[in-house]
Amino acid sequence: NAGVTQTPKFQVLKTGQSMTLQCAQDMNHNSMYWYRQDPGMGLRLIYYSASEGTTDKGEVPNGYNVSRLNKREFSLRLESAAPSQTSVYFCASTRIANTGELFFGEGSRLTVL
Amino acid sequence: GDSVTQMEGPVTLSEEAFLTINCTYTATGYPSLFWYVQYPGEGLQLLLKATKADDKGSNKGFEATYRKETTSFHLEKGSVQVSDSAVYFCALSDSDNFNKFYFGSGTKLNVKP
């Protein structure tokens, strides 16, 4: 089973460039999330989508946009990358949010020079 | 706002030693509490959870008890193995919005043979 698949796994950008991180899940989950992981800070929620067609801001949404393309796919876009966005990004999904069982992808390491 | 604080790492133990990783939380309402584990190069995966006060979550020899009076959810294991080496994250879900998960900064555990 593929679970949650993220692409790309690694990316290097220059300041001001744009890019989109793709995420797809094959578990028929309703809710999907984007987190960033920084040393000493744990995971912080960027955006989430509680169901197809809805998106909401998390703790750190500035500089990002998201699209819930369909039930399977949830993309994260950096319109004008900044060095502060250097991080590891994780996509996650869950069938029912209040169970707490998030399924994570393997992460995407982004470096902005 | 809601938050999770966990002990700084890394924690280095010998095989078969007793493990405790401390976690305390701040939350309004009645959150659910979780421990996630991240093995090298992988995404996080749920280790155990507790949804109400005095509940004990357990899995793979790990245990944690939801203590409302001390706002704590400490992770314990009686005898660690080398294969337990990983980063452990304490987390809570907001009782008003289960889509909002708050993670601690993570504690790296190294177990030596």
Coordinates of C-alpha atoms in Angstrom, one line a residue:
Chain A
N1 CA 0.0 0.0 0.0
A2 CA 1.4 3.4 -1.0
G3 CA -0.3 5.4 1.8
V4 CA 0.7 9.0 1.6
T5 CA 3.0 10.0 -1.2
Q6 CA 4.8 13.3 -1.5
T7 CA 6.9 14.7 -4.3
P8 CA 9.5 15.9 -4.7
K9 CA 11.6 14.4 -1.8
F10 CA 14.3 17.0 -2.2
Q11 CA 14.3 20.5 -3.8
V12 CA 16.7 23.4 -3.8
L13 CA 15.3 26.8 -4.8
K14 CA 16.7 30.3 -5.1
T15 CA 15.0 33.1 -3.2
G16 CA 12.0 34.3 -5.1
Q17 CA 11.4 31.1 -7.1
S18 CA 8.1 29.3 -6.9
M19 CA 7.3 25.6 -6.5
T20 CA 4.5 23.2 -5.6
L21 CA 4.8 20.3 -3.3
Q22 CA 2.4 17.5 -4.3
C23 CA 0.7 15.1 -1.9
A24 CA -1.6 12.2 -2.7
Q25 CA -3.2 9.5 -0.4
D26 CA -4.9 6.3 -1.5
M27 CA -6.7 5.5 1.8
N28 CA -9.9 7.4 1.0
H29 CA -9.2 9.8 3.9
N30 CA -11.3 12.9 4.4
S31 CA -8.8 15.2 6.1
M32 CA -5.4 16.2 4.8
Y33 CA -2.6 18.4 6.3
W34 CA 0.6 20.1 5.6
Y35 CA 3.2 20.5 8.3
R36 CA 6.7 21.9 8.4
Q37 CA 9.4 20.4 10.7
D38 CA 12.2 22.6 11.9
P39 CA 15.0 21.7 14.4
G40 CA 13.9 22.3 18.0
M41 CA 10.4 23.3 17.0
G42 CA 8.6 20.1 16.3
L43 CA 5.9 20.1 13.6
R44 CA 3.8 23.1 12.9
L45 CA 0.6 23.1 10.9
I46 CA 0.6 25.2 7.8
Y47 CA -2.8 24.5 6.3
Y48 CA -5.3 21.7 6.5
S49 CA -8.3 20.5 4.5
A50 CA -11.1 18.9 6.6
S51 CA -12.9 17.6 3.5
E52 CA -12.8 17.9 -0.2
G53 CA -13.4 21.5 -1.3
T54 CA -12.4 23.1 2.0
T55 CA -9.1 24.5 3.3
D56 CA -8.2 26.4 6.4
K57 CA -5.1 28.1 7.9
G58 CA -3.0 26.5 10.6
E59 CA -0.4 28.0 12.8
V60 CA 2.1 29.2 10.1
P61 CA 0.2 29.9 6.8
N62 CA 2.1 33.0 5.7
G63 CA 3.9 32.6 2.4
Y64 CA 2.0 29.4 1.4
N65 CA -1.1 28.5 -0.6
V66 CA -2.9 25.2 -0.8
S67 CA -5.3 23.4 -3.2
R68 CA -7.4 20.4 -2.4
L69 CA -7.6 19.2 -5.9
N70 CA -9.9 16.2 -5.1
K71 CA -10.3 13.8 -2.3
R72 CA -6.9 12.2 -2.9
E73 CA -4.7 15.2 -3.6
F74 CA -3.6 18.2 -1.5
S75 CA -0.8 20.5 -2.9
L76 CA 1.2 23.2 -1.1
R77 CA 2.5 26.1 -3.1
L78 CA 5.3 28.6 -2.3
E79 CA 4.7 31.6 -4.6
S80 CA 8.0 33.4 -3.8
A81 CA 10.3 31.3 -1.7
A82 CA 12.3 32.8 1.2
P83 CA 15.3 31.3 3.1
S84 CA 12.9 31.1 6.2
Q85 CA 11.0 28.5 4.3
T86 CA 13.9 26.1 4.3
S87 CA 12.4 23.1 6.2
V88 CA 11.2 19.6 5.9
Y89 CA 7.6 19.4 4.8
F90 CA 5.2 16.6 5.7
C91 CA 1.8 15.8 4.3
A92 CA -0.5 13.8 6.4
S93 CA -4.1 12.5 6.2
T94 CA -6.7 10.9 8.4
R95 CA -10.1 9.4 7.8
I96 CA -11.7 10.9 10.9
A97 CA -9.9 13.7 12.6
N98 CA -10.9 13.0 16.2
T99 CA -9.2 9.6 16.2
G100 CA -5.9 11.4 16.1
E101 CA -4.3 8.8 13.8
L102 CA -2.5 10.8 11.2
F103 CA -0.7 9.0 8.4
F104 CA 2.4 10.8 7.3
G105 CA 4.3 10.9 4.0
E106 CA 8.1 10.5 4.1
G107 CA 8.7 14.2 3.9
S108 CA 10.1 16.7 1.4
R109 CA 13.3 18.5 2.2
L110 CA 13.3 22.0 0.8
T111 CA 16.3 24.3 0.8
V112 CA 15.9 28.0 -0.2
L113 CA 19.2 29.8 -1.0
Chain B
G1 CA -3.3 28.7 23.0
D2 CA -2.7 25.0 23.1
S3 CA 0.9 23.8 23.4
V4 CA 3.0 20.8 24.2
T5 CA 6.4 20.8 26.0
Q6 CA 8.6 17.7 26.1
M7 CA 12.0 17.1 27.5
E8 CA 15.1 18.0 25.5
G9 CA 17.2 15.3 24.0
P10 CA 19.0 13.4 22.9
V11 CA 18.5 10.7 25.5
T12 CA 21.1 7.9 25.3
L13 CA 20.4 4.6 27.1
S14 CA 21.8 1.1 27.1
E15 CA 19.7 -1.7 25.9
E16 CA 17.3 -3.0 28.5
A17 CA 17.3 0.3 30.4
F18 CA 14.1 2.0 31.6
L19 CA 12.9 4.9 29.5
T20 CA 10.9 7.9 30.5
I21 CA 10.3 10.9 28.2
N22 CA 8.4 13.7 29.9
C23 CA 5.6 15.6 28.2
T24 CA 3.4 18.3 29.6
Y25 CA 0.7 20.2 27.9
T26 CA -1.4 23.4 28.0
A27 CA -4.9 23.3 26.6
T28 CA -8.3 24.7 27.1
G29 CA -11.0 22.1 27.2
Y30 CA -10.3 18.4 27.1
P31 CA -7.8 17.5 24.4
S32 CA -6.8 14.0 23.3
L33 CA -3.1 13.2 23.7
F34 CA -0.8 11.2 21.5
W35 CA 2.8 9.9 21.2
Y36 CA 4.2 9.7 17.7
V37 CA 7.5 8.1 16.6
Q38 CA 9.7 9.0 13.7
Y39 CA 12.3 6.5 12.5
P40 CA 15.2 7.9 10.4
G41 CA 14.2 8.9 6.9
E42 CA 10.5 8.3 7.6
G43 CA 7.4 10.2 8.4
L44 CA 5.8 10.1 11.8
Q45 CA 3.6 7.2 12.9
L46 CA 1.2 7.0 15.8
L47 CA 2.6 5.0 18.7
L48 CA -0.2 5.4 21.3
K49 CA -3.0 7.7 22.4
A50 CA -5.4 8.5 25.2
T51 CA -8.6 10.4 24.8
K52 CA -9.6 11.3 28.4
A53 CA -8.2 11.8 31.8
D54 CA -6.7 8.7 33.5
D55 CA -6.7 6.7 30.3
K56 CA -3.6 4.7 29.6
G57 CA -2.4 4.3 26.1
S58 CA -0.1 1.4 25.3
N59 CA 1.6 -0.2 22.3
K60 CA 4.8 -2.2 21.6
G61 CA 5.7 -2.1 25.3
F62 CA 5.4 1.7 25.5
E63 CA 2.9 3.2 27.9
A64 CA 1.6 6.7 28.8
T65 CA -1.1 7.8 31.2
Y66 CA -3.2 11.0 30.7
R67 CA -2.9 12.9 33.9
K68 CA -5.2 15.9 34.0
E69 CA -4.1 17.0 37.4
T70 CA -0.5 17.5 36.4
T71 CA -1.3 18.1 32.7
S72 CA 1.2 15.4 31.7
F73 CA 1.5 12.4 29.4
H74 CA 4.9 10.9 30.1
L75 CA 6.1 8.1 27.8
E76 CA 7.6 5.0 29.5
K77 CA 9.1 1.7 28.5
G78 CA 10.5 -0.9 30.9
S79 CA 13.2 -2.3 28.7
V80 CA 14.4 -0.5 25.5
Q81 CA 15.9 -2.1 22.5
V82 CA 18.3 -0.8 19.9
S83 CA 15.3 -0.8 17.4
D84 CA 13.6 1.8 19.6
S85 CA 16.1 4.4 18.5
A86 CA 14.0 7.2 17.0
V87 CA 12.6 10.6 17.6
Y88 CA 9.5 10.7 19.8
F89 CA 6.9 13.4 19.6
C90 CA 4.2 14.2 22.1
A91 CA 1.1 15.8 20.6
L92 CA -2.4 16.9 21.4
S93 CA -5.5 17.6 19.4
D94 CA -7.6 20.7 20.1
S95 CA -10.9 19.6 21.7
D96 CA -12.7 22.4 19.8
N97 CA -11.2 21.5 16.4
F98 CA -9.8 18.0 16.1
N99 CA -8.0 19.0 12.9
K100 CA -5.6 21.1 14.9
F101 CA -2.8 19.0 16.3
Y102 CA 0.0 20.5 18.3
F103 CA 3.3 18.7 18.4
G104 CA 6.2 19.0 20.9
S105 CA 9.7 19.6 19.7
G106 CA 10.6 15.9 19.7
T107 CA 13.0 13.9 21.8
K108 CA 15.7 11.8 20.1
L109 CA 16.4 8.5 21.7
N110 CA 19.6 6.6 21.1
V111 CA 19.8 3.1 22.4
K112 CA 23.3 1.5 22.6
P113 CA 23.8 -2.3 22.4

